Short mmCIF file of C-alpha atoms and ligand atoms in Angstrom, two decimals:
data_model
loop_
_atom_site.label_atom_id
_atom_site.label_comp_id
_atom_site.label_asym_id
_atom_site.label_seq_id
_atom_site.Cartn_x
_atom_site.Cartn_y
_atom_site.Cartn_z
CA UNK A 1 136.22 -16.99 6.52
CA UNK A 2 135.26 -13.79 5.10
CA UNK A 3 132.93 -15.22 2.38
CA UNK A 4 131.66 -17.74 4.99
CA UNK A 5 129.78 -14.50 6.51
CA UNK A 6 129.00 -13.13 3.09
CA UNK A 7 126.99 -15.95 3.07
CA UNK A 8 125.33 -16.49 6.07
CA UNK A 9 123.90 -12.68 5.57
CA UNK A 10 122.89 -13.81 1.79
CA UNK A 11 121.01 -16.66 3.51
CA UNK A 12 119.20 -14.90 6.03
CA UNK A 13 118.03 -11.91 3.34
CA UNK A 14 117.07 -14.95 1.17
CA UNK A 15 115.08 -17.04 4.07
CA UNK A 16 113.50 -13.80 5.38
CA UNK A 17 112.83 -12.29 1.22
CA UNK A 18 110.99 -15.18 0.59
CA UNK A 19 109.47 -16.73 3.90
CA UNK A 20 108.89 -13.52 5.83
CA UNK A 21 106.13 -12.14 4.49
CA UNK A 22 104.41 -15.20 3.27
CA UNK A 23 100.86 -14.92 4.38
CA UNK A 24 101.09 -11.21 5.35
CA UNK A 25 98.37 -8.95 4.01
CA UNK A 26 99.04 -5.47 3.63
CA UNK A 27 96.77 -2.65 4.26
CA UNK A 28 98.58 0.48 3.00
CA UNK A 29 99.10 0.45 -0.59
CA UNK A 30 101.83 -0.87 -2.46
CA UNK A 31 105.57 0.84 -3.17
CA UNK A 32 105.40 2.59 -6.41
CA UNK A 33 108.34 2.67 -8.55
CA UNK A 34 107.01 5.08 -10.91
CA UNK A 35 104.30 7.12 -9.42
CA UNK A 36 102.27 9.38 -11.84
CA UNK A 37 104.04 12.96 -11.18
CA UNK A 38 101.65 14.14 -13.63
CA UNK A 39 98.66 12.88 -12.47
CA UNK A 40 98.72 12.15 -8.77
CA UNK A 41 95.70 12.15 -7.68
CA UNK A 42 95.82 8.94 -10.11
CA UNK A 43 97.70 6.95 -7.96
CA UNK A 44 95.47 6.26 -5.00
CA UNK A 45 92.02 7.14 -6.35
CA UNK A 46 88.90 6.78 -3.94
CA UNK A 47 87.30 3.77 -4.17
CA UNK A 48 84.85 1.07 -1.60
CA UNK A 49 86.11 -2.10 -1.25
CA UNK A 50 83.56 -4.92 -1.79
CA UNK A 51 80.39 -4.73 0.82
CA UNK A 52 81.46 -1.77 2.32
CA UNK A 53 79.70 0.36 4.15
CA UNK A 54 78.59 4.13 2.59
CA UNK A 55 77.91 7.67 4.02
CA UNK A 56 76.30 8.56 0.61
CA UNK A 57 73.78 6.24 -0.02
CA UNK A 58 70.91 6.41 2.04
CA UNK A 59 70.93 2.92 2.91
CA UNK A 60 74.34 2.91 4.01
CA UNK A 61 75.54 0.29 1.43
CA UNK A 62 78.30 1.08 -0.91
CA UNK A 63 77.33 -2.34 -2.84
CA UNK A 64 73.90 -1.29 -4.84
CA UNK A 65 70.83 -3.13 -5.35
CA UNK A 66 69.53 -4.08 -8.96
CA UNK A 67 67.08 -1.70 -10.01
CA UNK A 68 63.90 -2.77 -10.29
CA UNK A 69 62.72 -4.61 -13.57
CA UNK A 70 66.41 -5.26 -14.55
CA UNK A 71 66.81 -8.01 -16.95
CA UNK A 72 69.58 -10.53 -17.11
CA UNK A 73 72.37 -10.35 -19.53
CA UNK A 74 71.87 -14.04 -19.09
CA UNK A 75 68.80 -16.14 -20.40
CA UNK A 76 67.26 -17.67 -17.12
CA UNK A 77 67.72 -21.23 -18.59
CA UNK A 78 64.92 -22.35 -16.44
CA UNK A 79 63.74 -24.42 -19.13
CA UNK A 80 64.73 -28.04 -17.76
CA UNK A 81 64.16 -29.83 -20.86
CA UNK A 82 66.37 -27.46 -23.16
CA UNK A 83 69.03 -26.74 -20.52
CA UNK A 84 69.12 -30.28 -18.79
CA UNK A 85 67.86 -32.93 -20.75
CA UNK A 86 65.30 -33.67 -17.84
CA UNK A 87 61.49 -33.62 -17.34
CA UNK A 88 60.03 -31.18 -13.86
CA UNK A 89 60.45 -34.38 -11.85
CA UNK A 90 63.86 -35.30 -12.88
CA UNK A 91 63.23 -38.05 -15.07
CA UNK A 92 65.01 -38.21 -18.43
CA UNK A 93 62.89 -35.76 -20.61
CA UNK A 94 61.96 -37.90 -23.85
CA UNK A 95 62.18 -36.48 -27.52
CA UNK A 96 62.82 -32.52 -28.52
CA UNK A 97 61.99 -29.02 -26.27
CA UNK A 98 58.82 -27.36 -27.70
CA UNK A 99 61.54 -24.41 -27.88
CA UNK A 100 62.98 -26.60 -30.75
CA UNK A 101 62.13 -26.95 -34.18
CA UNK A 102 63.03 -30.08 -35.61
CA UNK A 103 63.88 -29.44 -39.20
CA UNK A 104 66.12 -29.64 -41.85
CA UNK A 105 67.87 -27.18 -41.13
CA UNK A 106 68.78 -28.36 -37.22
CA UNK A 107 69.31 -31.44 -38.82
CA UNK A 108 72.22 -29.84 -41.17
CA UNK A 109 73.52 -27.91 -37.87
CA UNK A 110 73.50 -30.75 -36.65
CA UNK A 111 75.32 -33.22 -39.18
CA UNK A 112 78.05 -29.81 -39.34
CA UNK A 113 78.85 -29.96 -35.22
CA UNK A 114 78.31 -34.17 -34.98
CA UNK A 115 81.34 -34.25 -37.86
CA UNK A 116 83.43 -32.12 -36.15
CA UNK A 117 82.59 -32.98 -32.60
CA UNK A 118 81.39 -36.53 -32.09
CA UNK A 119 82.55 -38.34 -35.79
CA UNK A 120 86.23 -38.22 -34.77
CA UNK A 121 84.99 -41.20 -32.00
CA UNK A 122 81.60 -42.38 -32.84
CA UNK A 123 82.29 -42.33 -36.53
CA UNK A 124 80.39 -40.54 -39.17
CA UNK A 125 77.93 -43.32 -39.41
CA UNK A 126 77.61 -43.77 -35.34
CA UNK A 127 79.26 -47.06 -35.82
CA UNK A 128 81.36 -46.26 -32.70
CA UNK A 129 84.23 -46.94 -35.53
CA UNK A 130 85.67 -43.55 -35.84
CA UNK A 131 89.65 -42.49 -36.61
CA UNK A 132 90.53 -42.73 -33.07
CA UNK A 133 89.57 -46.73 -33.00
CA UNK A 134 92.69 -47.19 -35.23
CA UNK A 135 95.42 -45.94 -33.48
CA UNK A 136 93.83 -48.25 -30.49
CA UNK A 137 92.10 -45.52 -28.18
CA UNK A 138 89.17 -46.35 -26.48
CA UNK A 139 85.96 -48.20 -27.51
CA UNK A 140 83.28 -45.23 -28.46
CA UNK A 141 79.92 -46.21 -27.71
CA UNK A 142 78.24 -48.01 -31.33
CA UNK A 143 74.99 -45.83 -31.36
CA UNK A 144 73.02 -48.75 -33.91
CA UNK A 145 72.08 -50.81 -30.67
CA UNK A 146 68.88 -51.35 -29.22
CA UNK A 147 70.52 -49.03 -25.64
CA UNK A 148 71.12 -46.02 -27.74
CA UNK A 149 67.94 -46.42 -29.85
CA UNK A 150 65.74 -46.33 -27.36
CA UNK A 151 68.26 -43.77 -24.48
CA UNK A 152 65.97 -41.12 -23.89
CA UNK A 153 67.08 -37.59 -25.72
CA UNK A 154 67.48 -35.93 -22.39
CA UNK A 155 70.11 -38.66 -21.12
CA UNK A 156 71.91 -38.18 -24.67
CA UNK A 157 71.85 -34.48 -23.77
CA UNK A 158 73.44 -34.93 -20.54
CA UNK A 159 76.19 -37.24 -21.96
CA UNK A 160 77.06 -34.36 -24.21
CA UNK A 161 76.77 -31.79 -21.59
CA UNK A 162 78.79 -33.72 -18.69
CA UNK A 163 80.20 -36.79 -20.13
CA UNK A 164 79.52 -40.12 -19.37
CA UNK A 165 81.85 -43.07 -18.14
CA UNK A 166 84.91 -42.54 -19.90
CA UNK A 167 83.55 -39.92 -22.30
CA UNK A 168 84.68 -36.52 -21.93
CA UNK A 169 81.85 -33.76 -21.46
CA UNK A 170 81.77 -31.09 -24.65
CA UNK A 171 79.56 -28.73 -22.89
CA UNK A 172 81.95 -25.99 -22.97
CA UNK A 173 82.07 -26.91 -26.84
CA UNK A 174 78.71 -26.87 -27.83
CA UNK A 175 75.82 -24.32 -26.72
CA UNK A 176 72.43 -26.29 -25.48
CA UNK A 177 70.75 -25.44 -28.75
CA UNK A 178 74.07 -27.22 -30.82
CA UNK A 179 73.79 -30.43 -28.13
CA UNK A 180 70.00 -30.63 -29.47
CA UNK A 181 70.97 -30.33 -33.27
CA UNK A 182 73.68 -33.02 -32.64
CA UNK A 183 71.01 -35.39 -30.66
CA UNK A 184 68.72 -34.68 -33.94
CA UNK A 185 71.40 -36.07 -35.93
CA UNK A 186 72.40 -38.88 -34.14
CA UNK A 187 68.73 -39.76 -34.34
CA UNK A 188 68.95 -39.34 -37.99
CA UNK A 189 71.75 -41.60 -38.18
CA UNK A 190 70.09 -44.53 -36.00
CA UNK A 191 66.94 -44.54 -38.63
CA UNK A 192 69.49 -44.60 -41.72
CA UNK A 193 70.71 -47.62 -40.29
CA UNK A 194 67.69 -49.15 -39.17
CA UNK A 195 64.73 -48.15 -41.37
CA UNK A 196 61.62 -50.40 -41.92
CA UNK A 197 59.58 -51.10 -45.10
CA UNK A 198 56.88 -48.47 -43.56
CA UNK A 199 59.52 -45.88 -43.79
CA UNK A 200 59.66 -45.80 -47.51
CA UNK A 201 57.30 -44.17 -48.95
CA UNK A 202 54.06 -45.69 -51.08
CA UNK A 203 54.89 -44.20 -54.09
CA UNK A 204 58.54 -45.71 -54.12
CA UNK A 205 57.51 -49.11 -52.50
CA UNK A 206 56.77 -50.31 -56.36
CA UNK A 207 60.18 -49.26 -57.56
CA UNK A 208 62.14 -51.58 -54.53
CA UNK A 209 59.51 -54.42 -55.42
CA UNK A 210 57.64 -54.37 -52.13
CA UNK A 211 54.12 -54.88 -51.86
C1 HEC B 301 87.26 -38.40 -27.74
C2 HEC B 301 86.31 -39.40 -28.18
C3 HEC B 301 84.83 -39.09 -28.10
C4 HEC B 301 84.17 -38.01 -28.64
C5 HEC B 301 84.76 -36.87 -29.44
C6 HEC B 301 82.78 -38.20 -28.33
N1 HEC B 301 82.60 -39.35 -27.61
FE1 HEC B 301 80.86 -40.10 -27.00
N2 HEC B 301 81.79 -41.67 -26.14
C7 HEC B 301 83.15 -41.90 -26.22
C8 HEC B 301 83.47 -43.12 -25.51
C9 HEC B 301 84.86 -43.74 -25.35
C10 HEC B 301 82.25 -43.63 -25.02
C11 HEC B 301 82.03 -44.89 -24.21
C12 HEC B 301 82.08 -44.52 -22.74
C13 HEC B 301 82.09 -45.77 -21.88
O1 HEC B 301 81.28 -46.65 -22.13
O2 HEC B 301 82.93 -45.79 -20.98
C14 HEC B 301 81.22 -42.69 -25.44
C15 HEC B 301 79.89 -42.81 -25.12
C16 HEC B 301 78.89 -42.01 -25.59
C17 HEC B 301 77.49 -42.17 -25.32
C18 HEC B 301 76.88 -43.24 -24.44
C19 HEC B 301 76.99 -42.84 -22.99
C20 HEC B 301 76.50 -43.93 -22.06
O3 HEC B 301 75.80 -43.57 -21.10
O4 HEC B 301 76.80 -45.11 -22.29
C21 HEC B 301 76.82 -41.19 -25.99
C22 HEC B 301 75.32 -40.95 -26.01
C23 HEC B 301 77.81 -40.39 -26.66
N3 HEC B 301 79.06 -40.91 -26.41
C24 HEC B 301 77.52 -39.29 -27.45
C25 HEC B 301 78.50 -38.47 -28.01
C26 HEC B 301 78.19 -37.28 -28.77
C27 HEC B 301 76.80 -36.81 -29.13
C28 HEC B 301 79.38 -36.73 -29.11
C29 HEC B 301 79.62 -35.43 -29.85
C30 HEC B 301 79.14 -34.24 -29.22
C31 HEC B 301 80.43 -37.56 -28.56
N4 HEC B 301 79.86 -38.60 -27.89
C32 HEC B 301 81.79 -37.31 -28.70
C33 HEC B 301 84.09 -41.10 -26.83
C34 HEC B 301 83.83 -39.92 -27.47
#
């Protein structure tokens, strides 16, 4: 009988330990367990809470305005083309951002982040045949068809910034300038695959016996 009461009172310091305060906010501080004897003016040190109101400031407001002609840790990204992949009226923005250069050496970037990001799925050729495709995962878009040739840059963009269907985004994996590089490269990789007599060069056209 004795432990049936032992009980009971275990149960009701449980139910009210955990249910009790659930949802209660308190306004004094906390208990401290080891308050700074040393130091105690650390323990509760003045401070304003969040849009609170100020007797020093003239303006009454502890939160302060920006100064004026602060800059932005942050670029302003208002560039649609670079930072969305879309034209001022929303369309998908065709071929590179002036901000841009299309060179050999975004084209490298490019072939490093497409091996390690894209390859995996889409193959290092584009093929859509990459490592995944033989352990039977998913069917990786083949980017040698006429959809992908002619997809506008901007829409590849946004496929690599948000995903598309059942492709996973890797915008938290590649910065805007890195999505451009690998859309450069992917671009490279269509022409490999598809290149026309015009492409080679007149001085070469003798050595492959065209006329
Ligand atoms: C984990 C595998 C995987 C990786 C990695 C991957 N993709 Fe994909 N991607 C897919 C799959 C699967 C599809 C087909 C989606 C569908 O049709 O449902 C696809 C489709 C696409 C498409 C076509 C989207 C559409 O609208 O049809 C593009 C463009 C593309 N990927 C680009 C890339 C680029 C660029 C990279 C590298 C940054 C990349 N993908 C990385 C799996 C992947």
């Amino acid at each position: 009988m004795r432990y049936a009461y032992f009980t009971l009172a275990f149960l009701v310091v449980l139910t009210v330990s955990v249910l009790g305060f659930r949802g209660s906010t308190f306004t004094r501080p906390p208990m401290m367990v080891f308050p700074d004897t040393f130091f105690p003016e650390m323990n509760h040190q003045a401070k304003y809470k969040p849009q609170a109101s100020s007797t020093f400031f003239a303006d009454g407001r502890a939160d302060r305005p920006l100064p004026a002609g602060v800059v932005s840790r942050n670029p302003l990204r208002d560039d649609d083309h670079l930072y969305r992949g879309k034209t001022a009226n929303g369309q998908w923005a065709k071929g590179f951002p002036a901000a841009v250069a299309v060179d050999a050496r975004l084209i490298a970037r490019g072939r490093e982040r497409y091996t390690i990001y894209c390859a995996p799925c889409h193959g290092a050729l584009g093929d859509g045949k990459g490592i995944v495709t033989q352990y039977n995962w998913g069917a990786p878009a083949n980017f040698h068809s006429d959809v992908f040739r002619s997809m506008p840059e901007g829409q590849i963009f946004d496929t690599i910034t948000n995903g598309a269907k059942t492709m996973f985004s890797y915008g938290d994996k590649l910065v805007p300038e890195d999505r451009w590089a690998v859309i450069a490269y992917v671009r490279a990789l269509q022409r490999a695959q598809n290149a026309r007599v015009n492409d080679v060069e007149a001085n070469h056209k003798q050595e492959l016996g065209i006329k």
